[in-house]
XYZ file of C-alpha atoms in Angstrom:
563
model
C -9.200 -2.595 -55.171
C -6.214 -4.363 -54.982
C -3.277 -4.946 -57.059
C -3.581 -8.090 -58.289
C -3.557 -11.532 -57.173
C 0.493 -13.704 -57.440
C 0.223 -15.582 -59.445
C 1.771 -19.458 -58.935
C 3.826 -20.482 -62.242
C 3.588 -23.421 -63.451
C 5.166 -26.015 -60.758
C 5.271 -29.490 -61.157
C 4.439 -32.076 -57.913
C 6.294 -34.185 -56.503
C 4.948 -36.618 -54.084
C 7.009 -36.967 -50.539
C 8.963 -40.039 -50.377
C 11.640 -42.033 -49.029
C 15.728 -42.924 -50.296
C 19.180 -41.152 -50.970
C 20.915 -39.859 -53.042
C 24.293 -40.203 -51.889
C 26.004 -42.697 -55.211
C 24.815 -41.985 -58.575
C 22.918 -45.267 -59.511
C 18.857 -44.802 -59.378
C 17.500 -46.097 -57.053
C 13.851 -47.092 -55.980
C 11.706 -44.717 -53.981
C 8.197 -45.311 -52.453
C 6.052 -42.699 -52.020
C 3.067 -43.284 -51.463
C 1.250 -45.356 -54.085
C 3.808 -43.845 -56.334
C 7.412 -45.307 -57.449
C 10.162 -43.826 -59.333
C 13.625 -43.514 -59.521
C 15.582 -40.720 -58.549
C 18.941 -39.639 -59.875
C 22.573 -38.577 -58.014
C 21.573 -34.676 -58.235
C 24.401 -34.123 -60.678
C 22.438 -35.781 -63.439
C 19.070 -33.835 -62.319
C 18.361 -30.606 -64.190
C 18.489 -27.538 -63.055
C 14.036 -26.751 -64.191
C 13.804 -30.910 -61.255
C 16.446 -29.564 -58.797
C 13.816 -26.204 -59.061
C 10.369 -27.650 -58.989
C 8.171 -26.320 -56.036
C 5.085 -27.253 -55.553
C 1.959 -25.600 -55.017
C 0.369 -28.140 -52.218
C 2.958 -26.337 -50.258
C 3.536 -23.168 -51.708
C 1.393 -19.769 -51.565
C 1.935 -17.458 -54.738
C 3.738 -13.868 -52.413
C 3.110 -10.967 -54.992
C 4.865 -7.608 -55.426
C 1.939 -4.716 -55.693
C 2.986 -4.555 -59.466
C 2.813 -8.222 -60.116
C -0.724 -8.229 -58.011
C -1.899 -5.022 -60.288
C -0.771 -6.851 -63.531
C -3.682 -10.284 -62.331
C -6.385 -8.067 -61.151
C -6.319 -6.317 -65.763
C -4.963 -10.264 -66.812
C -8.099 -11.365 -65.608
C -9.730 -9.169 -67.316
C -8.459 -8.283 -70.477
C -7.634 -11.987 -71.293
C -10.319 -13.771 -69.250
C -13.424 -11.524 -70.090
C -14.107 -10.975 -65.769
C -14.724 -7.124 -65.108
C -13.601 -4.946 -62.485
C -17.002 -4.210 -60.843
C -17.141 -8.557 -60.614
C -13.360 -8.132 -58.564
C -15.226 -6.030 -56.121
C -18.366 -7.230 -55.428
C -15.602 -10.500 -54.246
C -13.670 -8.309 -52.639
C -15.806 -6.106 -50.325
C -17.510 -10.327 -49.803
C -14.780 -11.312 -48.807
C -13.740 -8.688 -46.541
C -17.156 -8.889 -45.207
C -16.994 -12.365 -43.813
C -13.620 -11.435 -42.660
C -14.651 -8.567 -40.833
C -17.567 -10.868 -39.443
C -14.787 -13.343 -38.023
C -12.741 -11.059 -36.305
C -16.096 -8.694 -34.324
C -18.648 -11.504 -34.848
C -22.672 -9.797 -35.309
C -22.361 -6.315 -36.643
C -25.502 -5.393 -36.252
C -26.377 -1.875 -34.103
C -21.836 -1.555 -34.367
C -21.599 1.965 -35.768
C -19.030 0.887 -37.697
C -16.554 4.112 -39.598
C -14.838 3.412 -43.171
C -12.719 5.188 -45.051
C -12.631 5.428 -48.361
C -9.763 6.669 -50.816
C -9.327 7.314 -53.776
C -8.999 4.385 -55.686
C -10.235 1.150 -55.112
C -9.334 0.453 -52.676
C -11.551 3.591 -51.515
C -14.027 1.051 -54.039
C -14.346 -1.164 -51.478
C -14.457 0.232 -48.648
C -17.565 1.552 -50.241
C -18.951 -1.931 -51.701
C -18.138 -3.414 -47.987
C -20.384 -0.175 -46.229
C -23.513 -1.739 -48.278
C -23.176 -5.617 -47.020
C -23.238 -4.091 -43.755
C -25.318 -2.091 -44.019
C -27.623 -5.396 -45.398
C -26.799 -6.662 -41.988
C -28.049 -4.189 -40.127
C -24.521 -2.118 -38.341
C -25.049 1.660 -38.574
C -22.297 2.758 -41.217
C -21.240 5.814 -41.979
C -18.559 6.850 -45.661
C -15.697 8.682 -45.393
C -15.074 9.982 -48.885
C -11.869 10.568 -49.710
C -13.151 12.375 -52.880
C -16.075 13.930 -53.219
C -19.168 10.456 -54.340
C -19.434 12.012 -58.053
C -15.256 11.567 -58.957
C -14.736 8.269 -58.224
C -14.556 5.890 -61.380
C -15.042 2.858 -62.939
C -15.993 0.588 -60.287
C -15.255 2.067 -57.535
C -17.775 4.893 -58.710
C -20.342 2.508 -59.796
C -20.589 1.668 -55.891
C -20.623 4.695 -54.860
C -24.034 5.667 -57.187
C -25.265 1.839 -55.423
C -24.341 3.351 -51.762
C -26.030 7.206 -52.967
C -28.879 5.729 -54.481
C -29.535 2.944 -50.729
C -29.076 6.380 -48.263
C -26.026 5.135 -46.901
C -23.616 7.505 -44.516
C -21.538 10.099 -46.795
C -18.576 13.008 -45.584
C -16.137 14.279 -46.816
C -12.991 11.823 -44.966
C -12.273 15.996 -43.504
C -15.131 15.317 -41.524
C -14.789 12.319 -39.900
C -15.321 11.581 -36.177
C -12.150 10.087 -34.981
C -12.462 11.322 -31.153
C -11.837 8.974 -28.684
C -14.763 10.645 -26.689
C -16.789 8.980 -29.280
C -15.486 6.513 -31.351
C -16.735 3.686 -33.702
C -17.459 0.381 -32.577
C -15.086 -0.837 -36.118
C -13.643 1.091 -38.613
C -12.908 0.556 -41.647
C -9.451 1.269 -43.398
C -9.674 1.697 -47.076
C -7.391 4.903 -47.839
C -4.757 3.657 -49.589
C -4.003 0.074 -51.776
C -1.124 -2.246 -52.956
C -0.145 0.618 -55.182
C 1.181 3.247 -53.034
C 4.323 4.446 -52.402
C 6.160 7.399 -51.227
C 5.645 8.637 -48.664
C 2.266 10.316 -46.729
C 0.318 13.127 -47.645
C 0.770 15.414 -44.788
C -3.342 15.580 -44.261
C -3.404 11.020 -44.475
C -0.876 11.112 -42.597
C -3.095 12.667 -39.666
C -5.749 10.462 -40.152
C -3.899 7.875 -39.940
C -3.008 9.432 -36.518
C -6.320 10.338 -35.499
C -7.778 6.505 -36.480
C -4.131 5.425 -34.515
C -5.089 6.747 -31.083
C -8.833 5.168 -31.463
C -6.549 1.360 -31.260
C -7.655 0.921 -27.031
C -11.313 1.587 -28.016
C -12.183 0.580 -31.583
C -11.422 -2.432 -33.912
C -9.321 -1.315 -36.466
C -9.950 -3.709 -40.204
C -7.562 -2.657 -43.249
C -8.320 -4.216 -47.087
C -5.355 -5.062 -48.169
C -3.099 -3.567 -46.617
C -2.746 -0.476 -43.380
C -3.043 2.380 -45.296
C 1.155 3.714 -45.235
C 1.904 0.531 -45.676
C 4.827 -0.409 -48.460
C 3.291 -2.997 -49.752
C 6.852 -3.678 -51.567
C 9.101 -3.446 -48.654
C 6.197 -3.488 -45.237
C 7.733 -0.243 -44.477
C 5.560 2.516 -42.754
C 6.053 5.559 -44.996
C 7.008 6.603 -42.393
C 3.109 6.239 -40.553
C 0.494 3.264 -41.173
C -2.898 2.712 -39.681
C -2.576 -0.042 -36.809
C -4.586 -2.733 -37.751
C -5.919 -4.957 -35.641
C -6.678 -7.493 -38.639
C -6.065 -6.802 -42.015
C -7.533 -7.992 -45.107
C -5.694 -8.753 -48.236
C -7.395 -10.231 -52.038
C -5.587 -13.029 -53.569
C -2.907 -14.029 -52.051
C -0.809 -12.327 -49.651
C 1.958 -9.633 -50.895
C 5.280 -9.543 -50.539
C 5.500 -6.205 -47.714
C 2.517 -8.391 -45.854
C 5.798 -10.905 -44.191
C 7.626 -8.436 -43.960
C 9.013 -7.836 -40.161
C 8.534 -4.470 -39.698
C 4.902 -5.233 -41.267
C 3.893 -6.954 -38.085
C 3.184 -4.463 -35.573
C 0.991 -2.782 -39.026
C -1.073 -5.633 -40.279
C -2.544 -7.644 -36.961
C -4.115 -10.596 -37.408
C -3.160 -11.709 -41.249
C -6.174 -13.090 -43.458
C -6.209 -14.445 -46.728
C -8.758 -14.284 -49.204
C -9.326 -15.241 -52.521
C -11.674 -13.364 -54.856
C -11.645 -14.401 -58.292
C -8.870 -14.785 -60.210
C -8.579 -17.253 -62.700
C -6.002 -19.796 -61.987
C -4.877 -19.603 -66.117
C -3.881 -15.632 -65.385
C -1.654 -17.072 -62.505
C -0.021 -19.692 -64.200
C 0.214 -16.922 -66.865
C 1.587 -14.913 -65.361
C 3.875 -15.707 -62.773
C 5.247 -13.929 -59.231
C 8.828 -14.589 -57.725
C 7.867 -14.531 -54.340
C 5.612 -17.674 -51.833
C 4.645 -18.225 -49.221
C 5.569 -21.977 -47.044
C 2.429 -23.563 -46.179
C 1.535 -25.336 -43.358
C 0.836 -28.441 -45.177
C 4.496 -28.661 -46.461
C 4.897 -30.630 -43.672
C 4.017 -33.577 -45.287
C 6.071 -33.618 -48.072
C 8.539 -34.540 -45.113
C 9.624 -38.432 -46.591
C 9.315 -41.477 -43.644
C 10.688 -44.903 -43.291
C 9.015 -48.335 -44.625
C 8.494 -50.795 -41.354
C 10.695 -52.695 -42.508
C 12.769 -49.803 -43.767
C 16.597 -49.856 -41.647
C 19.141 -47.251 -40.620
C 21.358 -47.612 -43.605
C 17.878 -46.447 -45.560
C 17.366 -43.380 -43.314
C 19.561 -41.604 -44.453
C 23.639 -41.288 -44.047
C 24.669 -37.494 -43.047
C 28.421 -36.736 -42.275
C 28.822 -32.944 -39.881
C 32.168 -32.189 -41.387
C 33.825 -28.933 -38.302
C 35.399 -28.926 -35.072
C 38.160 -27.198 -34.293
C 39.685 -25.615 -30.592
C 37.041 -24.425 -28.700
C 33.984 -24.605 -31.035
C 33.497 -28.632 -30.398
C 29.501 -27.459 -29.474
C 28.237 -26.464 -33.085
C 28.810 -30.027 -34.487
C 27.220 -32.237 -32.118
C 24.655 -29.806 -32.185
C 24.317 -30.287 -35.861
C 24.473 -33.979 -35.567
C 22.140 -34.155 -33.188
C 19.683 -31.596 -35.350
C 20.547 -34.706 -37.635
C 19.588 -37.594 -35.778
C 16.001 -35.664 -33.916
C 15.386 -35.089 -37.835
C 15.771 -38.847 -38.219
C 18.689 -40.256 -39.644
C 20.169 -42.610 -39.640
C 23.804 -42.425 -39.666
C 25.106 -39.463 -38.503
C 28.872 -38.743 -38.511
C 30.335 -35.342 -37.210
C 34.145 -35.570 -38.837
C 36.409 -33.912 -37.061
C 39.959 -32.566 -36.416
C 42.145 -35.542 -34.072
C 43.155 -33.444 -30.966
C 39.167 -32.424 -30.839
C 37.477 -36.409 -31.087
C 37.925 -36.537 -27.209
C 35.469 -33.737 -26.552
C 33.547 -34.392 -29.702
C 32.445 -37.793 -28.194
C 32.071 -36.540 -24.092
C 30.176 -34.126 -25.620
C 26.715 -36.704 -27.579
C 27.420 -40.492 -28.117
C 24.588 -40.952 -29.812
C 26.790 -39.111 -33.067
C 30.128 -41.507 -34.111
C 33.373 -39.109 -34.742
C 36.038 -39.811 -37.460
C 38.925 -37.873 -36.631
C 41.354 -37.104 -39.500
C 44.789 -35.718 -38.442
C 46.517 -34.785 -35.220
C 45.862 -31.000 -35.265
C 43.217 -28.895 -33.373
C 42.445 -27.630 -36.421
C 41.535 -29.119 -40.477
C 44.234 -28.835 -43.021
C 44.517 -29.432 -46.581
C 46.858 -32.455 -45.351
C 43.358 -34.348 -44.062
C 41.101 -32.713 -47.149
C 41.550 -36.084 -49.511
C 40.846 -37.845 -46.392
C 38.069 -36.301 -45.371
C 36.440 -36.804 -49.356
C 37.400 -40.147 -49.230
C 35.113 -40.752 -45.983
C 32.535 -39.442 -47.590
C 32.252 -42.390 -49.727
C 28.527 -43.843 -49.635
C 27.392 -40.350 -47.571
C 23.706 -39.632 -48.795
C 24.356 -35.087 -47.576
C 26.994 -33.089 -46.070
C 26.913 -30.232 -43.386
C 30.134 -28.151 -43.377
C 31.208 -25.830 -41.637
C 28.957 -25.941 -37.786
C 32.456 -25.185 -35.350
C 34.863 -25.346 -38.595
C 37.155 -22.679 -37.512
C 38.738 -19.601 -38.824
C 42.501 -21.183 -38.988
C 44.941 -19.574 -42.663
C 44.852 -23.847 -42.860
C 41.890 -24.585 -42.876
C 41.365 -22.662 -46.288
C 43.447 -25.085 -47.884
C 41.468 -28.125 -46.560
C 38.293 -26.077 -48.159
C 40.012 -25.531 -51.900
C 40.815 -29.084 -52.053
C 37.486 -30.871 -50.572
C 35.200 -29.258 -53.012
C 33.566 -29.792 -54.816
C 31.381 -32.640 -52.518
C 30.211 -35.229 -54.096
C 27.098 -35.126 -52.275
C 24.355 -32.334 -51.782
C 25.695 -30.024 -49.073
C 25.100 -27.631 -46.135
C 27.482 -25.036 -46.011
C 27.149 -23.089 -42.624
C 29.065 -20.606 -40.166
C 32.728 -20.609 -40.920
C 32.507 -22.400 -44.138
C 30.868 -19.598 -45.482
C 33.462 -17.265 -44.500
C 36.702 -18.702 -46.473
C 34.202 -19.010 -49.558
C 33.813 -14.685 -49.316
C 37.284 -15.084 -48.280
C 38.324 -17.169 -51.504
C 36.009 -16.410 -54.861
C 37.378 -19.511 -56.351
C 35.516 -21.995 -54.406
C 32.108 -20.322 -55.646
C 33.058 -22.821 -58.728
C 32.430 -25.603 -56.779
C 29.364 -25.365 -55.723
C 26.319 -27.883 -57.207
C 23.034 -26.149 -57.513
C 22.426 -29.011 -54.160
C 24.760 -26.860 -52.730
C 23.019 -24.761 -50.077
C 24.388 -21.523 -48.299
C 22.887 -20.976 -44.551
C 23.730 -17.178 -43.498
C 22.923 -15.262 -40.788
C 22.492 -11.327 -41.924
C 26.000 -10.627 -41.054
C 27.385 -13.296 -42.766
C 25.439 -12.779 -46.447
C 27.170 -9.428 -46.260
C 30.308 -10.451 -46.000
C 28.884 -12.727 -48.681
C 27.623 -10.029 -51.202
C 30.442 -7.957 -50.077
C 28.089 -4.739 -48.691
C 26.579 -4.807 -45.011
C 23.894 -5.792 -42.513
C 22.045 -2.641 -43.099
C 21.862 -3.261 -47.200
C 20.303 -5.993 -46.179
C 18.218 -6.846 -43.824
C 16.979 -2.948 -46.481
C 15.259 -5.714 -48.986
C 16.201 -9.841 -47.656
C 13.438 -10.870 -50.059
C 16.711 -9.449 -52.894
C 19.446 -9.841 -50.574
C 18.415 -14.225 -50.703
C 17.847 -13.611 -53.976
C 21.221 -12.397 -55.030
C 23.836 -14.748 -52.376
C 21.765 -17.687 -54.639
C 22.780 -16.256 -57.443
C 25.538 -14.853 -57.080
C 26.924 -18.298 -56.183
C 24.843 -20.800 -58.113
C 22.807 -22.863 -55.474
C 20.219 -22.435 -52.601
C 20.712 -19.394 -49.900
C 18.462 -19.738 -46.864
C 18.708 -16.065 -44.811
C 18.157 -17.029 -41.856
C 16.122 -14.706 -38.613
C 12.321 -13.586 -38.076
C 10.216 -14.705 -41.612
C 13.662 -16.153 -42.990
C 13.858 -16.425 -47.266
C 14.760 -19.503 -49.164
C 15.856 -18.406 -52.673
C 17.285 -20.109 -55.903
C 19.620 -19.002 -58.674
C 16.256 -18.750 -61.085
C 15.092 -16.004 -59.145
C 12.632 -17.521 -57.308
C 11.765 -16.912 -53.267
C 9.672 -18.216 -50.396
C 9.220 -17.164 -47.240
C 8.589 -18.423 -44.084
C 5.301 -17.110 -42.182
C 6.850 -17.879 -39.321
C 8.420 -15.153 -36.295
C 9.584 -17.137 -33.036
C 12.333 -15.454 -31.047
C 13.104 -18.488 -29.585
C 15.116 -19.941 -32.348
C 17.361 -16.804 -31.487
C 19.826 -18.673 -29.462
C 23.439 -19.836 -29.943
C 24.164 -23.004 -31.709
C 19.897 -22.346 -33.557
C 21.938 -22.174 -36.600
C 23.667 -25.772 -36.634
C 20.792 -27.859 -35.751
C 19.341 -25.590 -38.600
C 22.442 -27.594 -40.198
C 22.171 -31.063 -39.182
C 18.094 -30.372 -39.535
C 18.698 -29.962 -43.367
C 20.875 -32.239 -44.196
C 18.790 -34.901 -42.799
C 15.949 -33.850 -45.872
C 19.029 -33.644 -48.327
C 19.930 -36.708 -47.125
C 15.765 -38.144 -48.695
C 14.626 -38.210 -52.183
C 13.818 -34.956 -51.918
C 14.747 -31.723 -54.285
C 16.291 -29.839 -52.929
C 14.355 -26.326 -51.902
C 11.512 -28.939 -51.289
C 13.721 -29.813 -48.442
C 15.439 -26.556 -47.653
C 11.863 -25.441 -47.500
C 10.757 -27.140 -45.521
C 14.149 -27.828 -42.934
C 12.993 -23.500 -42.512
C 9.351 -24.129 -41.108
C 9.968 -27.247 -39.646
C 13.093 -25.392 -38.086
C 11.015 -22.462 -37.366
C 8.316 -24.721 -36.086
C 10.427 -25.652 -32.996
C 10.643 -22.596 -31.786
C 6.709 -21.625 -31.671
C 6.642 -25.598 -29.613
C 9.300 -23.750 -26.841
C 7.541 -20.524 -26.764
C 5.230 -22.031 -25.002
C 7.354 -23.776 -22.359
C 9.533 -20.765 -22.431
C 7.742 -17.566 -22.727
C 10.192 -15.847 -22.239
C 12.820 -17.732 -23.828
C 16.002 -19.156 -21.863
C 15.762 -22.188 -23.880
C 18.859 -24.257 -25.210
C 19.741 -25.116 -28.919
C 20.296 -28.313 -27.517
C 16.489 -27.963 -26.496
C 15.250 -27.114 -30.298
C 16.886 -30.206 -31.693
C 15.159 -32.512 -29.112
C 11.209 -30.617 -30.457
C 11.711 -31.313 -34.067
C 10.579 -35.300 -33.680
C 7.592 -33.622 -31.736
C 7.059 -30.497 -33.509
C 5.586 -31.191 -36.810
C 4.315 -33.663 -35.486
C 1.277 -31.698 -33.080
């Protein structure tokens, strides 16, 4: 069977609302039929700042968490493992039919491992036989040695006369392959490396990939349910049906070629079990786009959010402009770039829609400009700090004098490098601050190397959020958002068209725009990540070989969320 399904945890619902968070006073905000008082971030409790709305987040459990769900469903709610296995097998049947169509007269080989995953395969064979398929079960151990729910299903299959053979005798020849092969060898609890005999089976299965529809139950055999890495081999499936919830490893970038099309199917884990045994990771749902705040018909630019981008230096004037464009294209009413005086002309020439405010006469920020920039932030709803900031030594003093900021903020690019070099700055970051590092910046912030960051992206994002006491966005394929409480949210989007210089600057501006709204910082950040990813997928249609510009990512923002 599977490991237990992930727990949602108790999340409070937050309706989409209008309004900014630029001052200390409560503010009336409209959200559908709901009117709420919105307070400035410094008056919100840590719990309120990190609330998750289950309409927008699916649980993403570890193998241990999913196993605990199965056990709790039986021990605490009176369900049986047999009922869960039957539900899983029927959901697998419906998922398989959705992928391959009618199975009547099709030859189906089902590989049944020694555990509950094998039991799922045995039960599925019964359903497919009932639909007219010619099924053969290849068992990893003698039929009489299967125990529990798997043993029950093996006995039923025997009574029905379903063909059963030892796994070692399974015909996996390319000369006469089955129409469909079901991988039920190993489940999400598998760890370590494949035994030589199972590795040989996996290799033989993969040689059939161009002639047989390979369908994995819960997870492709050989793939780690925790990390998504093969061990060292894994079945390469056309589709994987996973039960109750996707597992953490299934969303890892490395897992994609093995998982194929991921199908998540419910098997009846009670809600109370999920709430009593919450998991720590979640997957963004497409419905998160519905959380986007709108502007009433009578609204004006002052009510659509004022965002200030702080950045720019010699040779780096494009980055703050792209951040400004990201905020504007996402719907900000007013966007200004606070920049060093010597680079203002270059900034103004770049894009007239973005206002500029020069400070000082240098081509980089110094400590002398910090008080004036802080004063300029009065009334701002959110800040994007770092795009094009540069690494001049004088700018370190500027940041030390500028922080803490009076409103929600995104720290990106060179602001992150100064943060990594000066540990005292961490104490000046509030819970409504968002760090948006790429893996290289994350490695510097955590004092490690990129390989270790990428080895466990969920834990790396959690470590960033925990160390700096704020939200952390670990950019890259399947971007991860984490909060200091240890919750991590994974975007399901992998979009190569986002891999272009300036893409992160657009994300900074987009995130600042949403932080300027009445959304909680976590929900705002997650929406920004998903929205940014949608732009990448939409641009892939126009630029299938990549080649799009970062400015085109910004230009896609108004369209991506409405299509």
